[in-house]
Coordinates of C-alpha atoms and ligand atoms in Angstrom, one line a residue:
M164 CA -20.7 24.4 -16.4
K165 CA -17.8 22.3 -15.2
T166 CA -18.2 18.5 -15.2
Y167 CA -16.9 16.3 -12.3
S168 CA -17.1 12.6 -11.9
K169 CA -18.7 11.0 -8.8
I170 CA -18.8 7.6 -7.3
A171 CA -22.5 6.7 -7.8
G172 CA -22.4 3.1 -6.6
I173 CA -20.1 0.7 -4.8
G174 CA -19.9 -3.1 -4.1
K175 CA -17.5 -5.7 -2.8
Y176 CA -17.1 -9.4 -2.8
L177 CA -15.1 -11.5 -0.3
P178 CA -14.8 -15.3 -0.8
S179 CA -16.2 -17.3 2.1
Y180 CA -13.1 -19.3 3.1
V181 CA -11.3 -17.8 6.0
M182 CA -7.6 -18.7 6.0
T183 CA -6.3 -18.0 9.5
N184 CA -2.7 -17.3 10.5
N185 CA -2.8 -20.5 12.5
E186 CA -3.9 -22.6 9.5
L187 CA -0.9 -21.2 7.5
T188 CA 1.4 -22.7 10.1
N189 CA 0.3 -26.2 8.7
Y190 CA 2.2 -25.3 5.5
M191 CA 5.1 -23.1 6.5
D192 CA 7.2 -22.2 9.5
T193 CA 5.4 -19.1 10.7
S194 CA 3.3 -18.0 13.6
D195 CA 0.2 -16.0 14.3
E196 CA 2.2 -13.8 16.6
W197 CA 4.9 -13.0 13.9
I198 CA 2.3 -12.2 11.3
Q199 CA 0.2 -10.0 13.5
E200 CA 3.1 -8.1 14.9
R201 CA 4.7 -7.4 11.5
T202 CA 1.6 -6.9 9.4
G203 CA -1.5 -6.6 11.6
I204 CA -3.1 -9.4 9.6
K205 CA -5.2 -12.0 11.6
E206 CA -6.8 -13.8 8.6
R207 CA -7.5 -13.5 4.9
R208 CA -10.1 -14.9 2.5
Y209 CA -9.2 -17.5 -0.1
A210 CA -11.4 -18.1 -3.2
K211 CA -12.7 -21.5 -4.2
K212 CA -10.0 -23.0 -6.4
H213 CA -11.3 -24.0 -9.9
E214 CA -14.7 -22.5 -9.2
E215 CA -13.9 -18.8 -8.6
T216 CA -11.5 -16.6 -10.5
T217 CA -10.4 -13.0 -10.4
T218 CA -13.1 -12.2 -13.0
T219 CA -16.0 -14.0 -11.2
M220 CA -15.2 -12.2 -8.0
G221 CA -15.0 -8.9 -9.9
A222 CA -18.4 -9.7 -11.4
E223 CA -20.0 -10.3 -8.0
A224 CA -18.6 -6.9 -6.7
S225 CA -19.7 -5.3 -10.0
K226 CA -23.3 -6.6 -9.7
K227 CA -23.6 -4.9 -6.2
A228 CA -22.1 -1.7 -7.5
I229 CA -24.5 -1.6 -10.5
E230 CA -27.4 -2.2 -8.1
S231 CA -26.2 0.4 -5.7
A232 CA -25.9 3.0 -8.5
G233 CA -29.5 2.2 -9.6
I234 CA -28.5 1.5 -13.2
S235 CA -28.6 -1.6 -15.4
K236 CA -25.6 -3.4 -16.8
E237 CA -26.5 -2.2 -20.3
D238 CA -25.9 1.4 -19.1
I239 CA -22.2 0.7 -18.7
D240 CA -20.1 2.2 -21.5
F241 CA -16.6 1.5 -20.2
I242 CA -15.0 -1.1 -18.0
I243 CA -11.7 -0.6 -16.2
F244 CA -10.3 -3.7 -14.5
A245 CA -7.3 -3.5 -12.2
T246 CA -5.5 -6.7 -11.2
L247 CA -2.1 -8.3 -10.9
S248 CA -3.6 -11.8 -10.8
P249 CA -5.6 -12.1 -14.0
D250 CA -7.5 -15.2 -15.1
Y251 CA -5.3 -15.4 -18.2
Y252 CA -2.0 -14.0 -19.3
F253 CA -4.1 -12.5 -22.1
P254 CA -6.8 -11.4 -22.8
G255 CA -7.3 -9.3 -19.7
C256 CA -10.0 -9.5 -17.2
G257 CA -11.9 -6.5 -18.6
V258 CA -13.4 -8.4 -21.5
L259 CA -13.9 -11.5 -19.4
L260 CA -15.9 -9.4 -16.9
Q261 CA -17.9 -7.9 -19.8
R262 CA -18.8 -11.5 -20.8
E263 CA -19.5 -12.6 -17.3
L264 CA -21.9 -9.7 -16.7
G265 CA -23.6 -10.4 -20.1
I266 CA -22.9 -6.9 -21.5
T267 CA -23.3 -7.5 -25.2
K268 CA -23.5 -4.0 -26.7
S269 CA -20.4 -3.3 -28.8
E270 CA -20.3 0.4 -27.7
C271 CA -18.9 -0.8 -24.4
A272 CA -15.1 -0.8 -24.1
A273 CA -12.8 -2.6 -21.7
L274 CA -9.4 -1.6 -20.4
D275 CA -7.0 -3.5 -18.1
I276 CA -4.7 -1.8 -15.7
R277 CA -1.5 -3.5 -14.5
N278 CA -0.5 -1.2 -11.7
Q279 CA -0.7 -3.6 -8.9
C280 CA -1.5 -2.0 -5.5
S281 CA -2.0 1.4 -7.1
G282 CA -4.3 -0.1 -9.8
F283 CA -7.5 1.2 -8.3
V284 CA -6.3 4.8 -7.8
Y285 CA -4.9 4.8 -11.3
G286 CA -8.2 3.5 -12.6
L287 CA -10.1 6.2 -10.7
S288 CA -7.9 8.8 -12.3
V289 CA -8.4 7.4 -15.8
A290 CA -12.2 7.1 -15.3
D291 CA -12.2 10.7 -14.0
Q292 CA -10.6 12.0 -17.2
F293 CA -12.9 10.1 -19.5
I294 CA -16.0 11.4 -17.6
K295 CA -14.8 15.0 -17.5
T296 CA -14.2 15.0 -21.2
G297 CA -17.8 13.7 -21.8
M298 CA -16.6 10.5 -23.5
Y299 CA -18.3 8.1 -21.1
K300 CA -21.3 8.3 -18.7
N301 CA -21.2 5.1 -16.7
I302 CA -17.8 3.6 -16.0
L303 CA -17.4 0.4 -14.1
L304 CA -14.1 0.4 -12.2
V305 CA -13.1 -2.9 -10.6
G306 CA -10.2 -4.0 -8.5
A307 CA -10.0 -7.8 -7.9
E308 CA -7.3 -10.3 -7.0
M309 CA -7.0 -14.1 -6.6
H310 CA -3.6 -14.3 -5.0
S311 CA -4.2 -17.6 -3.3
M312 CA -3.6 -19.5 -6.6
G313 CA -0.1 -18.0 -7.1
L314 CA 1.7 -18.1 -3.8
D315 CA 4.5 -20.2 -2.5
Y316 CA 3.2 -22.1 0.5
S317 CA 6.6 -23.4 1.5
T318 CA 8.7 -21.7 4.3
E319 CA 10.8 -20.1 1.6
G320 CA 7.8 -18.1 0.4
R321 CA 6.4 -17.1 3.8
T322 CA 7.4 -13.4 3.9
V323 CA 5.2 -12.8 0.8
T324 CA 2.5 -15.5 1.2
V325 CA 1.3 -14.5 4.7
I326 CA 0.5 -11.0 3.5
F327 CA -1.9 -11.6 0.6
G328 CA -5.6 -12.4 0.3
D329 CA -8.4 -12.7 -2.3
G330 CA -11.3 -10.4 -3.0
A331 CA -12.9 -7.7 -5.2
G332 CA -14.3 -4.3 -5.1
A333 CA -16.1 -2.2 -7.7
V334 CA -17.5 1.3 -8.2
I335 CA -19.6 3.1 -10.8
L336 CA -18.5 6.5 -11.9
Q337 CA -20.9 9.0 -13.4
P338 CA -20.8 12.7 -14.4
T339 CA -22.0 15.5 -12.0
N340 CA -22.0 19.2 -12.2
D341 CA -21.8 19.5 -8.4
E342 CA -18.3 19.9 -7.0
N343 CA -19.7 18.8 -3.6
E344 CA -20.2 15.3 -4.8
G345 CA -17.3 14.9 -7.2
I346 CA -13.6 13.8 -7.4
L347 CA -11.6 16.9 -6.6
T348 CA -8.2 15.7 -7.7
T349 CA -6.1 12.7 -8.5
H350 CA -2.3 12.3 -8.5
L351 CA -0.3 9.5 -10.1
H352 CA 3.4 8.7 -9.9
S353 CA 5.8 6.0 -10.9
D354 CA 9.5 5.1 -10.7
G355 CA 10.8 1.9 -12.4
T356 CA 14.2 2.0 -10.7
H357 CA 13.2 -0.8 -8.4
A358 CA 10.8 -2.7 -10.6
E359 CA 12.2 -6.2 -9.7
E360 CA 12.1 -5.5 -5.9
L361 CA 8.4 -6.3 -5.7
A362 CA 7.6 -8.4 -8.7
M363 CA 6.7 -11.7 -10.3
I364 CA 9.0 -11.6 -13.3
S365 CA 8.2 -15.0 -14.8
P366 CA 6.7 -16.0 -17.1
G367 CA 7.8 -13.2 -19.3
S368 CA 9.7 -12.2 -22.4
H369 CA 12.8 -11.2 -20.4
G370 CA 14.0 -14.8 -20.6
G371 CA 16.5 -14.0 -17.9
K372 CA 18.1 -11.3 -20.1
H373 CA 18.7 -8.5 -17.6
L374 CA 18.6 -10.6 -14.5
G375 CA 21.2 -13.2 -14.5
K376 CA 20.7 -16.4 -16.4
D377 CA 21.2 -18.9 -13.6
K378 CA 19.2 -17.1 -11.1
F379 CA 16.1 -16.8 -13.3
G380 CA 16.3 -20.1 -15.0
F381 CA 17.1 -19.1 -18.5
E382 CA 18.5 -22.0 -20.5
E383 CA 19.6 -21.6 -24.1
T384 CA 18.2 -24.9 -25.3
G385 CA 17.0 -23.6 -28.7
N386 CA 13.5 -24.4 -27.7
P387 CA 11.5 -21.1 -28.0
G388 CA 9.1 -22.3 -25.3
D389 CA 11.9 -22.5 -22.8
I390 CA 12.6 -18.8 -23.1
F391 CA 9.1 -18.0 -21.7
V392 CA 8.7 -20.6 -19.0
T393 CA 11.5 -23.1 -18.3
Q394 CA 11.3 -26.3 -16.2
K395 CA 14.1 -24.8 -14.1
M396 CA 11.9 -21.8 -13.3
L397 CA 9.3 -24.2 -12.0
D398 CA 11.8 -26.3 -10.1
D399 CA 13.4 -23.2 -8.5
G400 CA 10.0 -21.7 -7.5
L401 CA 10.6 -18.7 -9.7
L402 CA 7.0 -18.5 -10.8
F403 CA 6.1 -16.8 -7.5
P404 CA 6.1 -13.2 -6.4
N405 CA 9.2 -11.9 -4.6
M406 CA 9.5 -8.8 -2.4
N407 CA 12.2 -6.8 -0.8
G408 CA 10.1 -6.1 2.2
Q409 CA 12.3 -3.5 3.9
L410 CA 12.8 -1.5 0.7
V411 CA 9.0 -1.5 0.1
F412 CA 8.4 -0.4 3.7
K413 CA 10.9 2.4 3.6
T414 CA 9.7 3.7 0.2
A415 CA 6.0 3.4 1.0
V416 CA 6.2 5.4 4.2
T417 CA 7.8 8.3 2.3
K418 CA 5.7 8.2 -0.9
F419 CA 2.3 7.8 0.9
P420 CA 2.5 11.1 2.8
E421 CA 4.1 12.9 -0.2
V422 CA 1.3 12.1 -2.6
I423 CA -1.4 12.9 0.0
Q424 CA 0.1 16.3 0.7
E425 CA 0.2 16.9 -3.1
A426 CA -3.6 16.3 -3.3
L427 CA -4.2 18.5 -0.2
Q428 CA -2.1 21.3 -1.6
K429 CA -3.8 21.2 -5.0
T430 CA -7.2 21.6 -3.4
G431 CA -6.2 24.0 -0.7
K432 CA -7.3 21.5 2.1
S433 CA -5.6 20.6 5.3
P434 CA -5.3 17.1 6.8
S435 CA -7.8 18.1 9.5
E436 CA -10.5 18.5 6.8
I437 CA -10.2 14.8 5.8
D438 CA -13.3 13.0 7.1
M439 CA -12.1 9.5 6.0
F440 CA -8.7 8.3 4.9
I441 CA -8.6 4.9 3.2
P442 CA -5.1 3.8 2.5
H443 CA -4.2 0.8 0.3
Q444 CA -4.2 -2.1 2.8
A445 CA -0.5 -3.0 2.4
N446 CA 0.4 -3.5 6.0
L447 CA -1.1 -2.1 9.2
R448 CA 2.3 -0.7 10.2
I449 CA 2.5 1.3 7.0
A450 CA -1.0 2.6 7.4
S451 CA -0.4 3.6 11.1
F452 CA 2.7 5.4 10.2
V453 CA 0.9 7.5 7.5
Q454 CA -2.0 8.1 9.9
K455 CA 0.5 9.5 12.4
Q456 CA 2.2 11.7 9.8
L457 CA -1.2 13.2 8.9
G458 CA -2.2 13.6 12.5
L459 CA -5.5 11.8 11.9
S460 CA -7.5 10.3 14.8
D461 CA -8.5 6.6 14.6
D462 CA -12.1 7.4 13.6
K463 CA -10.8 9.2 10.4
V464 CA -9.0 6.1 9.1
Y465 CA -10.5 2.8 7.9
N466 CA -8.4 -0.3 7.9
N467 CA -9.5 -3.9 7.4
I468 CA -6.3 -5.7 6.5
Q469 CA -6.7 -7.5 9.8
K470 CA -9.6 -9.5 8.3
Y471 CA -8.7 -9.7 4.6
G472 CA -4.9 -9.3 4.3
N473 CA -3.5 -7.3 1.4
T474 CA -5.8 -7.6 -1.6
T475 CA -3.7 -5.4 -3.8
A476 CA -5.9 -3.6 -6.4
A477 CA -9.0 -4.7 -4.5
S478 CA -8.0 -3.3 -1.1
I479 CA -9.2 0.3 -1.5
P480 CA -12.6 -0.5 -3.0
I481 CA -13.2 -3.2 -0.5
A482 CA -12.3 -1.0 2.5
L483 CA -14.2 2.0 1.0
C484 CA -17.3 -0.2 0.5
E485 CA -17.1 -1.6 4.0
A486 CA -16.6 1.8 5.6
Y487 CA -19.7 3.1 3.6
E488 CA -21.8 0.1 4.6
L489 CA -20.9 0.7 8.3
G490 CA -21.9 4.3 8.0
K491 CA -18.4 5.5 8.5
V492 CA -18.4 7.3 5.1
K493 CA -21.4 9.6 4.6
K494 CA -22.7 11.8 1.8
G495 CA -20.6 15.0 1.7
D496 CA -17.6 13.6 3.5
L497 CA -14.1 14.5 2.2
V498 CA -12.5 11.1 1.4
C499 CA -8.8 10.6 0.8
L500 CA -7.5 7.5 -1.0
A501 CA -3.9 6.7 -1.4
A502 CA -1.8 3.7 -2.6
F503 CA 1.7 2.6 -3.1
G504 CA 3.0 -0.6 -4.6
S505 CA 5.0 -2.6 -7.1
G506 CA 6.6 -0.7 -10.0
F507 CA 7.0 1.4 -7.9
T508 CA 3.8 3.2 -8.6
W509 CA 1.8 5.4 -6.2
G510 CA -1.1 7.8 -6.2
S511 CA -3.8 9.6 -4.3
A512 CA -7.3 11.0 -4.8
L513 CA -9.5 13.4 -2.9
L514 CA -13.2 13.3 -3.4
N515 CA -16.5 14.4 -1.9
W516 CA -18.6 11.3 -1.1
A517 CA -21.8 11.4 -3.2
I518 CA -24.0 8.6 -1.9
Ligands
ACO200 N1 6.9 -16.0 9.6 C1 7.9 -16.1 10.5 N2 9.1 -15.5 10.3 C2 9.3 -14.9 9.1 C3 8.2 -14.7 8.2 C4 7.0 -15.3 8.5 N3 5.9 -15.2 7.6 N4 8.7 -14.0 7.1 C5 10.0 -13.7 7.4 N5 10.3 -14.2 8.6 C6 11.6 -14.2 9.3 C7 12.8 -14.0 8.4 O1 13.2 -15.2 7.9 C8 13.8 -13.4 9.3 O2 14.4 -14.3 10.1 P1 15.9 -14.2 10.6 O3 16.0 -13.0 11.4 O4 16.2 -15.5 11.3 O5 16.7 -14.1 9.3 C9 13.0 -12.5 10.2 O6 11.6 -13.0 10.2 C10 13.0 -11.0 9.9 O7 12.8 -10.9 8.4 P2 12.7 -9.6 7.7 O8 12.4 -9.8 6.3 O9 13.8 -8.7 8.1 O10 11.4 -9.0 8.4 P3 10.8 -7.6 8.5 O11 10.8 -7.1 9.9 O12 11.4 -6.7 7.4 O13 9.3 -7.9 8.1 C11 7.8 -7.6 6.3 C12 9.0 -8.4 6.9 C13 6.6 -7.8 7.2 C14 7.5 -8.1 4.9 C15 8.3 -6.1 6.3 O14 9.5 -5.9 5.7 C16 7.3 -5.2 5.7 O15 6.2 -5.0 6.3 N6 7.5 -4.7 4.5 C17 6.6 -3.9 3.8 C18 6.1 -4.8 2.7 C19 4.7 -4.8 2.5 O16 3.9 -4.2 3.2 N7 4.3 -5.4 1.5 C20 2.9 -5.5 1.1 C21 2.8 -5.8 -0.3 S1 3.4 -4.5 -1.2 C22 2.3 -3.4 -1.1 O17 1.2 -3.6 -1.0 C23 2.8 -2.0 -1.1

């Protein structure tokens, strides 16, 4: 009998502080009108500085997912944590989450995924393979981000800063023999050609090597610490993310439809059979473009970037959880997930909703 993996439980966590577009105008030269017109975003959530972290938010979402699956934390045998804003440079959030949840059994393993906006879809695919081979029975997959701690709130950083928000989403994956409640297919891609076009390149071991010494603050002082993080990097604001917005936009609107078509072709389905499409919440204009390409009506797409901004690895599980809680995703529905982001990396998944 063939084994599939299914999403058996889901949860989300959004911090309580609402950062509106208008409040951002206190820090930078921007406007509610500009942000809404270009991105669709009205507000985003910010976590409590020094109280909450990416891991603690991931833990809150995980607790809800564990409860929703009707299992106990001790049943979890594998943790996959996707984020680009980890608590520490290392170790990753996977083990921190394990500790936060109080999972003490040594049979549990933890893996961190650094695939930015595609992190959740990559994690879903990894989990799917491990369950299909029989290696694990209860996988906790988390996408969480605390962007608010790492953004440039000056006018110089406005293009990036207005887009991002904090939050977390989590799912539990379990085996099933029923195709009608399983993941049907996942598709992953990457192309590193434009790696630096949507990136935070410092701190890092590059030390300015491939990127122009002056621009990236590399100074040959003979002090090893300077190679990793220099004062000049701090002074020049280089410890912030940068984005070539137009290149990201143009590439995203090509890759999203391509990778969704790939999943549809693999399963012999047509766009009209999709009951719910949940795109990574990058930008409402990108999501609307992809919706149009697929010919999907508004009730077959769920977007919530308006309320939460772009929460990167967390955006798909947060949107999926919210759509489920609102009754917009029901048992048996064909759900399509797709993401594109930094790397560039992109991916898709088609699944029959099981809960
Ligand atoms: N507020 C006000 N004005 C701004 C802001 C802001 N927050 N940001 C930029 N501007 C200004 C610029 O300075 C520029 O002014 P100028 O004409 O006087 O020089 C003007 O607005 C236009 O700037 P552009 O960068 O050309 O604006 P564009 O129309 O490309 O919009 C945006 C920028 C929204 C980032 C767009 O390129 C985009 O949507 N790209 C996709 C990127 C994306 O979705 N990223 C999400 C993260 S990655 C991911 O999840 C896949």
